[in-house]
Structure formats: structure tokens, C-alpha cells
Amino acid sequence: MKNKSIKFLGFCLLLSSASLVVGQTVSTPVVGFSKESLPSGQHFFAPSFIKPAVYSGTATISGSSVTGLTLSGSLGLTSFSDRPNFPTHYLEITSGSYAGTYYDISSNTSNSASLAQTPNTSGSVTVVIRPHVTLGDVIKADSGIGEYSDSISVYDNSGNFASYYFAGGMVTGDDFATPMGHVPVPPGKGIGINLGGNIQITNSGQVRNTALNVPVYPGAVNVVGMLNPSGATKLTSLTLGQQLDAYSESATLYDSSGSLALVAIAYSDGQDPTDDTFTPYNSTTSPSVQTKGTMLVNVGSAKYITVPPATN
Amino acid sequence: MNPLKRITLGLVAILGLVVDSRASISITIASPNTTSGLIYQSDGTSLNTTGFARVGKITGTIDFSKSAVNWANYQYWNNIFSDVNGSVGQGSTPSTWNFNSSGALSGSATGVSASAFSNGTLLYLWAFNYGSVTAGTYAAGGSFPVFTESDFTSGLVTQWAILQADEWTAPADNLSKSLVINQITPTDTRQIIAGTDVGTGVAMVPEPSTGALMMIGAAGLVALRRLRKV
């Protein structure tokens, strides 16, 4: 890493100490925070921390409905009348073959939730429900972001993106007035940032200790972030080779100097990630997604890219 | 892998990257507040809501001598000016580039072709004292020039400003850029191609006849003061 310095200040140690509580193994999440300097210029950036769960346990999925939960308060969309509303929480499946797949919550009662998408699985599973990380969590006034001038891009699933700015000490829409700090940054997804000067992003939260399935879509700007807040991720440590269609779909890696200089375009031979001559990478030759960095994934059909956990 | 197969697979991969060519950018313009980054009429009064702006790139060498407001110069600039939305359908969402009652300019163009406005392309603001564009009336793919010769000869378009700042460059694919009026360097004639810095913003240049009358008036006042001194 050349121009992007990261100071990972704390895996402040509620570390994975396993203890027996009433006959049940309880694993305490790893938490920490980081300060990352982004130089002036253009970046794709993904927060790697997650927020504490508001529910963790078993549930029954039927279509887009989930029952058997114990919830309090509203976990659905925000309910502003003067600005667009967005999901506030997501449900992630943590058991079975769909573990690591997540869905936005549209609405909920005290014991059930409706999902914005229909999972491909049904029946009894274990799940976790967490609040989304938002633009307001990522970009704060003390980051040094330039008011009115610096911009943030958030990408949808169909190739469009919305632009947000910072004015009056908050994230706003392109009118520089409407508060938009509640826009979610979905797990494993990145945002675009265009900076006139250097900023420092301070993030904190829990570190994921399980793999994540990040949804990617054809024609969309799929910015896929890594989960490791303190180290680079080699492409060969991903299952990218099996998940990208051979010889057509790709993952593009950029540097973090602010110039978005191309580091590598990786393809797949159906098994391993390859370079642009379709020579498979090995652990020595593999390029890395830089610390808290991202890759741009170009796919011909909707699918998931599995990102490994930060801690194993 | 034999070379022929690699070439074939390479072509397949290139075709697979067609999706990337759909990349777009977004351009927003900002006057940060009601007391700075404003566009004024040439006499320093507020432009109010009557005004019109174009944002785009200039292709070719700029002839700085053509800053005066007239139909011939309009045609010159219009020929080298490509709007981020409009003439070649770059913008999927048309901008509203609107002035408020203070002369603050705002608006966004989204879906702007990243290939037409590649990363680093200098962007310019061309503001007029005539025309009032509201959302929906300035459709993407709309034709330019938006003004005709009669708009000039009948005295409707009488002032304009042509501005640029070093920071006003098109972003990389799939990113946004905010053009902040305050980023213009007042002393840089390369940036204020037509206009006058007035501290809290930029005043448009008047049409030559008006400018000439103002100069004659100023000269008259100076002469009168001298006569009175004598």
C-alpha cells in the first residue's frame, strides 16, 4: 500500500473468548476501530465493520416472511416524510448452504419480519439481524471531507448511482440541504468517493468472523469490499475463480493513491482466478485487494461473490 | 495454453467487458450559500431566477478574444461547447441548472456518458442573463443552440459569463463531481474567461454597447470632476 495508510488501532479485545454459559457456547465478537487516510482524488471504499446484532437465533423462513423472532421497535424502512426512505436493518442467514446471504427487512412485528427479497431457502435456519452501516456512519464531519465539493456515489443494482455530498456538517443529497446520512451501505458493498483533499475515515464496530455472500448484478457497478480491516486480501483467497463465469466475467482492482490506477483485471478459468492472459494466479502471483479496499466485479448474470471473514 | 486460444479467449473477455462501456458520471453544481459563489448581472445586482446555464466541455483551442456578448461569438462558443446533457444525449437525467433569487446556481446531471466526458476533462460553466429553465423543459437529447440570433438582436441575451476552475474536471467512471463556484480563482483570466470577480461571486459581462455606454458614462464623470476642480 503506497499512499493509503491505515492505522488499525484496535482489535480491542473482546476477542473470541469462548465461554460456557448455561451449557451454551457463547462467542464474544471481535470489535475494533480504524483510522484510514484517503488522499485527494477518487476512490472506491467499503466499510468493513458491522454493527452489533439486535437478534440472533433460530427463525423460520417461508417466502419472504420470517417468523419465530423476538424483536423490539421498527426494523423496517425509515419513515421520513421529507426525504427518501431506506432500509435500516438486514437479516442474514447464518446456517446451511445460504449462510452469509442477507436480505433487507421491509417491516416487522415483535416476532416476525418481512424481507425485501425472497430467500432461496425456507424452513428453520439460524439468522442474525443487524442495523445497516450508513453513509452518516462512514462519513463524519471530523473526517475532513470538503463541504459542497467532495462527493459520494452509492450504486444500485441496475447500473445507476446516486450522488451525495457533505454540507452543514452532514451528508446531504445533491441539493446540499436534504439530510441523507441514513442511506445504507449494504454489507460487503462499497461506495465511490471523489475528494478535493485528504480525509481520514474513522470507523468502528464488530469484525465479521464469517464469510459473506455479496450480491452482484449484470450492468451494475458492483463495488465489492473486503472484510479484513487490517490486511490485504489476495484474490486466490477468494472463491472468485469458481464464482465468475470463465473467460468473460471479471474483477478489476485499482490502487488507492486517488488516481484509481488499474492494478489488475482478473478473470476466471472456471476454477482459479487468472490474469488477463488467462494464466491462473497462485498465492505468489496473485494481486491483492488492498486493506479495506474493493474490487469492481463485472458479471453477465446475477450471483453472489463470497468474501472471506476477517477472522478465521 | 496455445497463443491462438489465448487470443480467442482474450476477445471473449473483451466482449465480456462491454458492460463497462455503460459507465456514467454525475455532475452537480454548487453555490455554497447565499453570500458566496453567486452569479450577478453585470451591474452587480442579483441575477434572480431569470437566467440560464450550460455546463460542458470545450473542444479545441479557446479564443479568449471572443468573450464579448454577441451572436457571432455565441456561435463560436456554441460550436466548441459540448453540454454534459443535451446535444448528444449524454445526460439520461437532464439538469435543471437553475438560479435562485440570489443568483445561486444549483442542479445535477446524472447518467452523463463517461466516454464523452472522460476522467480529467475540464468542465466549464456558461451562464446567461436570459432564459429560465425548469425541470422537464430541458430534455436530454434536446437540441442546441438554445438561443437564436433574434435573442441577441432583440436585446434578450445581453450578458453572459464563461467560467472554469482547475478543480472542475470530469470524474472517473461511476463517480460524481461537484463544481463549486467558489473554486474559481478570481485573478485567473484563464478561469474567468468572460466575467468579473466581485468578491462574493462573478458578474456577467455586458453586451459591448452597454459596456461602451458605461465606459463613456464613467469617462464623462471623470471629465466633469476635472472641470469642476478647475
Tab-separated table of N, CA, C and O in Angstrom, chain A residues 176-284:
chain	number	residue	atom	x	y	z
A	176	PHE	N	-27.742	19.787	-1.500
A	176	PHE	CA	-26.913	20.247	-0.382
A	176	PHE	C	-27.746	20.636	0.839
A	176	PHE	O	-27.297	21.392	1.685
A	177	ALA	N	-28.966	20.151	0.900
A	177	ALA	CA	-29.840	20.517	2.015
A	177	ALA	C	-30.536	19.301	2.632
A	177	ALA	O	-30.659	19.219	3.849
A	178	THR	N	-30.991	18.377	1.805
A	178	THR	CA	-31.750	17.237	2.334
A	178	THR	C	-30.824	16.273	3.067
A	178	THR	O	-29.870	15.755	2.471
A	179	PRO	N	-31.078	16.014	4.344
A	179	PRO	CA	-30.218	15.075	5.082
A	179	PRO	C	-30.323	13.669	4.490
A	179	PRO	O	-31.419	13.144	4.302
A	180	MET	N	-29.194	13.064	4.201
A	180	MET	CA	-29.192	11.735	3.584
A	180	MET	C	-28.203	10.786	4.271
A	180	MET	O	-27.772	9.800	3.687
A	181	GLY	N	-27.885	11.109	5.514
A	181	GLY	CA	-26.956	10.241	6.236
A	181	GLY	C	-27.507	8.860	6.516
A	181	GLY	O	-26.773	7.959	6.906
A	182	HIS	N	-28.824	8.656	6.297
A	182	HIS	CA	-29.444	7.367	6.593
A	182	HIS	C	-29.351	6.385	5.426
A	182	HIS	O	-29.858	5.271	5.531
A	183	VAL	N	-28.727	6.793	4.335
A	183	VAL	CA	-28.580	5.872	3.191
A	183	VAL	C	-27.699	4.693	3.614
A	183	VAL	O	-26.587	4.895	4.111
A	184	PRO	N	-28.181	3.466	3.439
A	184	PRO	CA	-27.385	2.322	3.895
A	184	PRO	C	-26.240	1.986	2.946
A	184	PRO	O	-26.327	2.222	1.742
A	185	VAL	N	-25.181	1.461	3.529
A	185	VAL	CA	-24.099	0.866	2.748
A	185	VAL	C	-24.173	-0.641	3.038
A	185	VAL	O	-23.711	-1.085	4.093
A	186	PRO	N	-24.775	-1.414	2.154
A	186	PRO	CA	-25.009	-2.831	2.453
A	186	PRO	C	-23.709	-3.581	2.735
A	186	PRO	O	-22.637	-3.187	2.248
A	187	PRO	N	-23.795	-4.655	3.518
A	187	PRO	CA	-22.593	-5.425	3.851
A	187	PRO	C	-21.829	-5.869	2.613
A	187	PRO	O	-22.418	-6.373	1.657
A	188	GLY	N	-20.544	-5.649	2.636
A	188	GLY	CA	-19.707	-6.088	1.527
A	188	GLY	C	-19.746	-5.187	0.309
A	188	GLY	O	-19.073	-5.450	-0.681
A	189	LYS	N	-20.536	-4.131	0.378
A	189	LYS	CA	-20.650	-3.221	-0.762
A	189	LYS	C	-19.810	-1.965	-0.519
A	189	LYS	O	-19.661	-1.516	0.622
A	190	GLY	N	-19.320	-1.381	-1.588
A	190	GLY	CA	-18.511	-0.190	-1.488
A	190	GLY	C	-19.207	1.011	-2.091
A	190	GLY	O	-20.201	0.893	-2.805
A	191	ILE	N	-18.648	2.163	-1.796
A	191	ILE	CA	-19.150	3.426	-2.326
A	191	ILE	C	-18.015	4.108	-3.093
A	191	ILE	O	-16.844	3.763	-2.927
A	192	GLY	N	-18.374	5.070	-3.929
A	192	GLY	CA	-17.378	5.879	-4.613
A	192	GLY	C	-17.187	7.179	-3.859
A	192	GLY	O	-18.146	7.738	-3.317
A	193	ILE	N	-15.970	7.646	-3.785
A	193	ILE	CA	-15.684	8.908	-3.102
A	193	ILE	C	-14.755	9.732	-3.987
A	193	ILE	O	-13.742	9.227	-4.464
A	194	ASN	N	-15.122	10.988	-4.213
A	194	ASN	CA	-14.301	11.901	-5.009
A	194	ASN	C	-13.882	13.056	-4.106
A	194	ASN	O	-14.726	13.829	-3.651
A	195	LEU	N	-12.603	13.170	-3.847
A	195	LEU	CA	-12.107	14.081	-2.823
A	195	LEU	C	-11.224	15.179	-3.401
A	195	LEU	O	-10.336	14.904	-4.209
A	196	GLY	N	-11.442	16.408	-2.930
A	196	GLY	CA	-10.557	17.502	-3.304
A	196	GLY	C	-9.335	17.605	-2.409
A	196	GLY	O	-8.341	18.215	-2.765
A	197	GLY	N	-9.412	17.010	-1.244
A	197	GLY	CA	-8.281	17.000	-0.306
A	197	GLY	C	-8.248	15.688	0.448
A	197	GLY	O	-9.089	14.816	0.229
A	198	ASN	N	-7.273	15.570	1.326
A	198	ASN	CA	-7.155	14.322	2.085
A	198	ASN	C	-8.238	14.253	3.163
A	198	ASN	O	-8.594	15.278	3.753
A	199	ILE	N	-8.708	13.059	3.426
A	199	ILE	CA	-9.625	12.877	4.549
A	199	ILE	C	-9.166	11.677	5.372
A	199	ILE	O	-8.329	10.879	4.918
A	200	GLN	N	-9.720	11.569	6.545
A	200	GLN	CA	-9.448	10.401	7.373
A	200	GLN	C	-10.780	9.835	7.853
A	200	GLN	O	-11.555	10.535	8.516
A	201	ILE	N	-11.017	8.600	7.491
A	201	ILE	CA	-12.268	7.950	7.872
A	201	ILE	C	-12.023	7.104	9.111
A	201	ILE	O	-11.148	6.235	9.124
A	202	THR	N	-12.778	7.390	10.144
A	202	THR	CA	-12.697	6.609	11.378
A	202	THR	C	-13.936	5.734	11.472
A	202	THR	O	-15.055	6.250	11.457
A	203	ASN	N	-13.725	4.455	11.516
A	203	ASN	CA	-14.845	3.523	11.618
A	203	ASN	C	-14.616	2.594	12.795
A	203	ASN	O	-13.476	2.296	13.158
A	204	SER	N	-15.710	2.146	13.338
A	204	SER	CA	-15.599	1.186	14.429
A	204	SER	C	-16.778	0.230	14.366
A	204	SER	O	-17.758	0.487	13.671
A	205	GLY	N	-16.651	-0.857	15.079
A	205	GLY	CA	-17.736	-1.830	15.103
A	205	GLY	C	-17.196	-3.226	15.284
A	205	GLY	O	-16.044	-3.414	15.698
A	206	GLN	N	-18.026	-4.187	14.960
A	206	GLN	CA	-17.614	-5.577	15.078
A	206	GLN	C	-16.934	-6.039	13.799
A	206	GLN	O	-17.232	-5.559	12.704
A	207	VAL	N	-16.028	-6.960	13.958
A	207	VAL	CA	-15.331	-7.552	12.814
A	207	VAL	C	-16.033	-8.863	12.461
A	207	VAL	O	-16.312	-9.677	13.340
A	208	ARG	N	-16.319	-9.036	11.186
A	208	ARG	CA	-17.029	-10.266	10.781
A	208	ARG	C	-16.119	-11.479	10.955
A	208	ARG	O	-14.964	-11.463	10.524
A	209	ASN	N	-16.680	-12.506	11.516
A	209	ASN	CA	-15.915	-13.745	11.629
A	209	ASN	C	-16.523	-14.870	10.810
A	209	ASN	O	-16.201	-16.038	11.004
A	210	THR	N	-17.427	-14.501	9.920
A	210	THR	CA	-17.991	-15.494	8.993
A	210	THR	C	-17.972	-14.906	7.587
A	210	THR	O	-17.955	-13.683	7.408
A	211	ALA	N	-17.987	-15.798	6.608
A	211	ALA	CA	-17.962	-15.357	5.214
A	211	ALA	C	-19.265	-14.649	4.854
A	211	ALA	O	-20.300	-14.862	5.490
A	212	LEU	N	-19.186	-13.813	3.846
A	212	LEU	CA	-20.344	-13.022	3.426
A	212	LEU	C	-20.584	-13.246	1.937
A	212	LEU	O	-19.640	-13.247	1.141
A	213	ASN	N	-21.847	-13.428	1.562
A	213	ASN	CA	-22.198	-13.528	0.144
A	213	ASN	C	-22.690	-12.165	-0.337
A	213	ASN	O	-23.769	-11.725	0.062
A	214	VAL	N	-21.899	-11.524	-1.161
A	214	VAL	CA	-22.242	-10.185	-1.627
A	214	VAL	C	-22.943	-10.307	-2.979
A	214	VAL	O	-22.378	-10.853	-3.922
A	215	PRO	N	-24.180	-9.817	-3.079
A	215	PRO	CA	-24.893	-9.927	-4.357
A	215	PRO	C	-24.324	-8.974	-5.409
A	215	PRO	O	-24.030	-7.813	-5.096
A	216	VAL	N	-24.152	-9.475	-6.616
A	216	VAL	CA	-23.690	-8.634	-7.727
A	216	VAL	C	-24.639	-8.832	-8.911
A	216	VAL	O	-25.263	-9.889	-9.038
A	217	TYR	N	-24.746	-7.820	-9.752
A	217	TYR	CA	-25.772	-7.804	-10.792
A	217	TYR	C	-25.176	-7.402	-12.142
A	217	TYR	O	-24.245	-6.588	-12.189
A	218	PRO	N	-25.720	-7.941	-13.223
A	218	PRO	CA	-25.227	-7.542	-14.545
A	218	PRO	C	-25.557	-6.082	-14.829
A	218	PRO	O	-26.638	-5.610	-14.482
A	219	GLY	N	-24.635	-5.388	-15.417
A	219	GLY	CA	-24.861	-3.985	-15.768
A	219	GLY	C	-24.730	-3.029	-14.606
A	219	GLY	O	-24.824	-1.821	-14.791
A	220	ALA	N	-24.541	-3.551	-13.414
A	220	ALA	CA	-24.434	-2.682	-12.242
A	220	ALA	C	-22.974	-2.398	-11.929
A	220	ALA	O	-22.079	-3.120	-12.364
A	221	VAL	N	-22.767	-1.328	-11.189
A	221	VAL	CA	-21.424	-1.040	-10.672
A	221	VAL	C	-21.307	-1.803	-9.354
A	221	VAL	O	-21.788	-1.366	-8.320
A	222	ASN	N	-20.719	-2.988	-9.431
A	222	ASN	CA	-20.643	-3.861	-8.262
A	222	ASN	C	-19.316	-3.628	-7.539
A	222	ASN	O	-18.291	-4.192	-7.908
A	223	VAL	N	-19.355	-2.771	-6.543
A	223	VAL	CA	-18.157	-2.498	-5.755
A	223	VAL	C	-18.188	-3.450	-4.559
A	223	VAL	O	-19.013	-3.314	-3.663
A	224	VAL	N	-17.317	-4.441	-4.600
A	224	VAL	CA	-17.317	-5.467	-3.553
A	224	VAL	C	-16.148	-5.194	-2.613
A	224	VAL	O	-14.991	-5.111	-3.047
A	225	GLY	N	-16.477	-5.053	-1.341
A	225	GLY	CA	-15.452	-4.736	-0.351
A	225	GLY	C	-14.995	-5.963	0.408
A	225	GLY	O	-15.728	-6.946	0.527
A	226	MET	N	-13.802	-5.893	0.897
A	226	MET	CA	-13.274	-6.983	1.707
A	226	MET	C	-13.635	-6.735	3.182
A	226	MET	O	-13.967	-5.630	3.579
A	227	LEU	N	-13.549	-7.751	3.968
A	227	LEU	CA	-13.982	-7.664	5.364
A	227	LEU	C	-12.834	-7.496	6.340
A	227	LEU	O	-13.045	-7.249	7.510
A	228	ASN	N	-11.623	-7.660	5.839
A	228	ASN	CA	-10.477	-7.590	6.735
A	228	ASN	C	-10.054	-6.141	6.935
A	228	ASN	O	-9.584	-5.492	6.005
A	229	PRO	N	-10.196	-5.612	8.142
A	229	PRO	CA	-9.864	-4.202	8.343
A	229	PRO	C	-8.376	-3.940	8.523
A	229	PRO	O	-7.959	-2.804	8.627
A	230	SER	N	-7.576	-4.981	8.547
A	230	SER	CA	-6.167	-4.738	8.864
A	230	SER	C	-5.196	-5.408	7.915
A	230	SER	O	-4.016	-5.507	8.203
A	231	GLY	N	-5.646	-5.867	6.782
A	231	GLY	CA	-4.706	-6.502	5.874
A	231	GLY	C	-5.285	-6.666	4.482
A	231	GLY	O	-6.497	-6.589	4.284
A	232	ALA	N	-4.406	-6.843	3.507
A	232	ALA	CA	-4.841	-7.034	2.130
A	232	ALA	C	-5.401	-8.447	1.957
A	232	ALA	O	-5.116	-9.346	2.748
A	233	THR	N	-6.201	-8.627	0.901
A	233	THR	CA	-6.828	-9.921	0.635
A	233	THR	C	-6.417	-10.395	-0.749
A	233	THR	O	-6.750	-9.741	-1.747
A	234	LYS	N	-5.691	-11.479	-0.812
A	234	LYS	CA	-5.275	-11.995	-2.118
A	234	LYS	C	-6.465	-12.600	-2.860
A	234	LYS	O	-7.325	-13.243	-2.252
A	235	LEU	N	-6.485	-12.394	-4.166
A	235	LEU	CA	-7.592	-12.940	-4.949
A	235	LEU	C	-7.685	-14.451	-4.798
A	235	LEU	O	-8.762	-15.033	-4.853
A	236	THR	N	-6.538	-15.091	-4.631
A	236	THR	CA	-6.553	-16.546	-4.514
A	236	THR	C	-7.163	-17.010	-3.196
A	236	THR	O	-7.458	-18.193	-3.034
A	237	SER	N	-7.367	-16.072	-2.258
A	237	SER	CA	-8.023	-16.473	-1.017
A	237	SER	C	-9.542	-16.395	-1.151
A	237	SER	O	-10.268	-16.768	-0.241
A	238	LEU	N	-10.001	-15.885	-2.284
A	238	LEU	CA	-11.434	-15.840	-2.558
A	238	LEU	C	-11.818	-17.058	-3.392
A	238	LEU	O	-10.957	-17.750	-3.935
A	239	THR	N	-13.112	-17.274	-3.516
A	239	THR	CA	-13.589	-18.344	-4.400
A	239	THR	C	-13.990	-17.758	-5.746
A	239	THR	O	-14.834	-18.295	-6.456
A	240	LEU	N	-13.338	-16.663	-6.084
A	240	LEU	CA	-13.676	-15.922	-7.295
A	240	LEU	C	-13.602	-16.794	-8.548
A	240	LEU	O	-14.420	-16.672	-9.462
A	241	GLY	N	-12.597	-17.654	-8.589
A	241	GLY	CA	-12.407	-18.499	-9.763
A	241	GLY	C	-13.595	-19.387	-10.061
A	241	GLY	O	-13.910	-19.652	-11.224
A	242	GLN	N	-14.271	-19.819	-9.008
A	242	GLN	CA	-15.448	-20.665	-9.225
A	242	GLN	C	-16.719	-19.842	-9.401
A	242	GLN	O	-17.717	-20.326	-9.923
A	243	GLN	N	-16.694	-18.604	-8.935
A	243	GLN	CA	-17.929	-17.822	-8.955
A	243	GLN	C	-18.083	-16.964	-10.206
A	243	GLN	O	-19.207	-16.656	-10.605
A	244	LEU	N	-16.982	-16.587	-10.823
A	244	LEU	CA	-17.083	-15.824	-12.073
A	244	LEU	C	-17.227	-16.794	-13.241
A	244	LEU	O	-16.598	-17.863	-13.255
A	245	ASP	N	-18.026	-16.412	-14.227
A	245	ASP	CA	-18.110	-17.216	-15.451
A	245	ASP	C	-16.748	-17.195	-16.140
A	245	ASP	O	-16.122	-16.134	-16.271
A	246	ALA	N	-16.328	-18.364	-16.584
A	246	ALA	CA	-14.989	-18.491	-17.160
A	246	ALA	C	-14.816	-17.607	-18.385
A	246	ALA	O	-15.698	-17.528	-19.248
A	247	TYR	N	-13.704	-16.925	-18.438
A	247	TYR	CA	-13.220	-16.160	-19.593
A	247	TYR	C	-14.096	-14.962	-19.967
A	247	TYR	O	-13.915	-14.379	-21.027
A	248	SER	N	-15.064	-14.597	-19.166
A	248	SER	CA	-15.897	-13.452	-19.530
A	248	SER	C	-16.090	-12.495	-18.364
A	248	SER	O	-15.854	-11.295	-18.501
A	249	GLU	N	-16.512	-12.983	-17.239
A	249	GLU	CA	-16.739	-12.083	-16.108
A	249	GLU	C	-15.388	-11.734	-15.462
A	249	GLU	O	-14.415	-12.494	-15.590
A	250	SER	N	-15.374	-10.603	-14.785
A	250	SER	CA	-14.071	-10.121	-14.319
A	250	SER	C	-14.179	-9.363	-13.003
A	250	SER	O	-15.272	-8.942	-12.595
A	251	ALA	N	-13.046	-9.209	-12.385
A	251	ALA	CA	-12.924	-8.360	-11.188
A	251	ALA	C	-11.760	-7.408	-11.433
A	251	ALA	O	-10.668	-7.842	-11.801
A	252	THR	N	-12.013	-6.119	-11.258
A	252	THR	CA	-10.997	-5.111	-11.518
A	252	THR	C	-10.519	-4.512	-10.196
A	252	THR	O	-11.326	-4.126	-9.359
A	253	LEU	N	-9.213	-4.453	-10.065
A	253	LEU	CA	-8.610	-3.909	-8.845
A	253	LEU	C	-7.907	-2.597	-9.183
A	253	LEU	O	-7.201	-2.503	-10.189
A	254	TYR	N	-8.124	-1.606	-8.339
A	254	TYR	CA	-7.495	-0.301	-8.526
A	254	TYR	C	-6.551	-0.015	-7.357
A	254	TYR	O	-6.701	-0.580	-6.280
A	255	ASP	N	-5.640	0.905	-7.587
A	255	ASP	CA	-4.776	1.298	-6.484
A	255	ASP	C	-5.526	2.306	-5.613
A	255	ASP	O	-6.644	2.702	-5.922
A	256	SER	N	-4.901	2.694	-4.549
A	256	SER	CA	-5.584	3.560	-3.598
A	256	SER	C	-4.904	4.920	-3.475
A	256	SER	O	-5.021	5.598	-2.470
A	257	SER	N	-4.185	5.305	-4.547
A	257	SER	CA	-3.472	6.581	-4.495
A	257	SER	C	-4.392	7.771	-4.704
A	257	SER	O	-4.013	8.906	-4.464
A	258	GLY	N	-5.601	7.500	-5.164
A	258	GLY	CA	-6.513	8.574	-5.510
A	258	GLY	C	-6.672	8.724	-7.008
A	258	GLY	O	-7.541	9.446	-7.478
A	259	SER	N	-5.836	8.023	-7.755
A	259	SER	CA	-5.914	8.129	-9.217
A	259	SER	C	-6.703	6.977	-9.823
A	259	SER	O	-6.941	6.959	-11.032
A	260	LEU	N	-7.118	6.036	-9.013
A	260	LEU	CA	-7.805	4.842	-9.497
A	260	LEU	C	-7.019	4.160	-10.620
A	260	LEU	O	-7.590	3.698	-11.606
A	261	ALA	N	-5.720	4.139	-10.454
A	261	ALA	CA	-4.887	3.452	-11.444
A	261	ALA	C	-5.170	1.950	-11.392
A	261	ALA	O	-5.349	1.370	-10.321
A	262	LEU	N	-5.209	1.365	-12.569
A	262	LEU	CA	-5.536	-0.054	-12.664
A	262	LEU	C	-4.404	-0.906	-12.091
A	262	LEU	O	-3.237	-0.752	-12.461
A	263	VAL	N	-4.744	-1.803	-11.180
A	263	VAL	CA	-3.771	-2.750	-10.638
A	263	VAL	C	-3.840	-4.058	-11.407
A	263	VAL	O	-2.819	-4.613	-11.818
A	264	ALA	N	-5.035	-4.548	-11.612
A	264	ALA	CA	-5.185	-5.823	-12.332
A	264	ALA	C	-6.641	-6.019	-12.715
A	264	ALA	O	-7.544	-5.514	-12.043
A	265	ILE	N	-6.832	-6.722	-13.824
A	265	ILE	CA	-8.160	-7.236	-14.150
A	265	ILE	C	-8.055	-8.751	-14.085
A	265	ILE	O	-7.248	-9.358	-14.790
A	266	ALA	N	-8.828	-9.323	-13.220
A	266	ALA	CA	-8.770	-10.769	-13.034
A	266	ALA	C	-9.971	-11.435	-13.695
A	266	ALA	O	-11.082	-10.903	-13.658
A	267	TYR	N	-9.715	-12.564	-14.319
A	267	TYR	CA	-10.775	-13.369	-14.923
A	267	TYR	C	-10.813	-14.709	-14.205
A	267	TYR	O	-10.206	-14.889	-13.144
A	268	SER	N	-11.490	-15.635	-14.794
A	268	SER	CA	-11.571	-16.975	-14.222
A	268	SER	C	-11.413	-17.991	-15.347
A	268	SER	O	-11.843	-17.750	-16.477
A	269	ASP	N	-10.780	-19.104	-15.004
A	269	ASP	CA	-10.755	-20.207	-15.970
A	269	ASP	C	-11.774	-21.279	-15.580
A	269	ASP	O	-11.748	-22.397	-16.061
A	270	GLY	N	-12.651	-20.906	-14.674
A	270	GLY	CA	-13.649	-21.841	-14.188
A	270	GLY	C	-13.259	-22.464	-12.868
A	270	GLY	O	-14.105	-23.033	-12.175
A	271	GLN	N	-12.001	-22.320	-12.522
A	271	GLN	CA	-11.536	-22.906	-11.268
A	271	GLN	C	-10.786	-21.876	-10.411
A	271	GLN	O	-11.065	-21.696	-9.254
A	272	ASP	N	-9.838	-21.209	-11.075
A	272	ASP	CA	-8.987	-20.261	-10.354
A	272	ASP	C	-9.121	-18.872	-10.961
A	272	ASP	O	-9.454	-18.727	-12.142
A	273	PRO	N	-8.807	-17.851	-10.183
A	273	PRO	CA	-8.696	-16.521	-10.797
A	273	PRO	C	-7.463	-16.484	-11.692
A	273	PRO	O	-6.445	-17.120	-11.382
A	274	THR	N	-7.574	-15.746	-12.795
A	274	THR	CA	-6.467	-15.695	-13.750
A	274	THR	C	-6.119	-14.252	-14.062
A	274	THR	O	-6.892	-13.330	-13.773
A	275	ASP	N	-4.984	-14.064	-14.705
A	275	ASP	CA	-4.659	-12.739	-15.211
A	275	ASP	C	-5.338	-12.552	-16.574
A	275	ASP	O	-6.122	-13.410	-17.005
A	276	ASP	N	-5.028	-11.455	-17.256
A	276	ASP	CA	-5.740	-11.179	-18.499
A	276	ASP	C	-5.264	-12.021	-19.675
A	276	ASP	O	-5.763	-11.878	-20.796
A	277	THR	N	-4.281	-12.881	-19.439
A	277	THR	CA	-3.940	-13.870	-20.462
A	277	THR	C	-4.489	-15.243	-20.052
A	277	THR	O	-4.143	-16.249	-20.656
A	278	PHE	N	-5.291	-15.243	-19.045
A	278	PHE	CA	-5.939	-16.457	-18.514
A	278	PHE	C	-4.945	-17.445	-17.909
A	278	PHE	O	-5.194	-18.647	-17.872
A	279	THR	N	-3.842	-16.906	-17.449
A	279	THR	CA	-2.895	-17.714	-16.675
A	279	THR	C	-3.335	-17.673	-15.213
A	279	THR	O	-3.471	-16.582	-14.644
A	280	PRO	N	-3.580	-18.821	-14.638
A	280	PRO	CA	-4.074	-18.821	-13.244
A	280	PRO	C	-3.072	-18.165	-12.288
A	280	PRO	O	-1.861	-18.349	-12.404
A	281	TYR	N	-3.621	-17.379	-11.379
A	281	TYR	CA	-2.789	-16.837	-10.316
A	281	TYR	C	-2.508	-17.927	-9.288
A	281	TYR	O	-3.330	-18.819	-9.069
A	282	ASN	N	-1.360	-17.836	-8.655
A	282	ASN	CA	-1.130	-18.644	-7.471
A	282	ASN	C	-0.894	-17.700	-6.297
A	282	ASN	O	-0.962	-16.472	-6.457
A	283	SER	N	-0.622	-18.271	-5.151
A	283	SER	CA	-0.526	-17.428	-3.957
A	283	SER	C	0.614	-16.426	-4.049
A	283	SER	O	0.620	-15.402	-3.361
A	284	THR	N	1.583	-16.699	-4.923
A	284	THR	CA	2.700	-15.775	-5.088
A	284	THR	C	2.363	-14.675	-6.079
A	284	THR	O	2.684	-13.501	-5.866
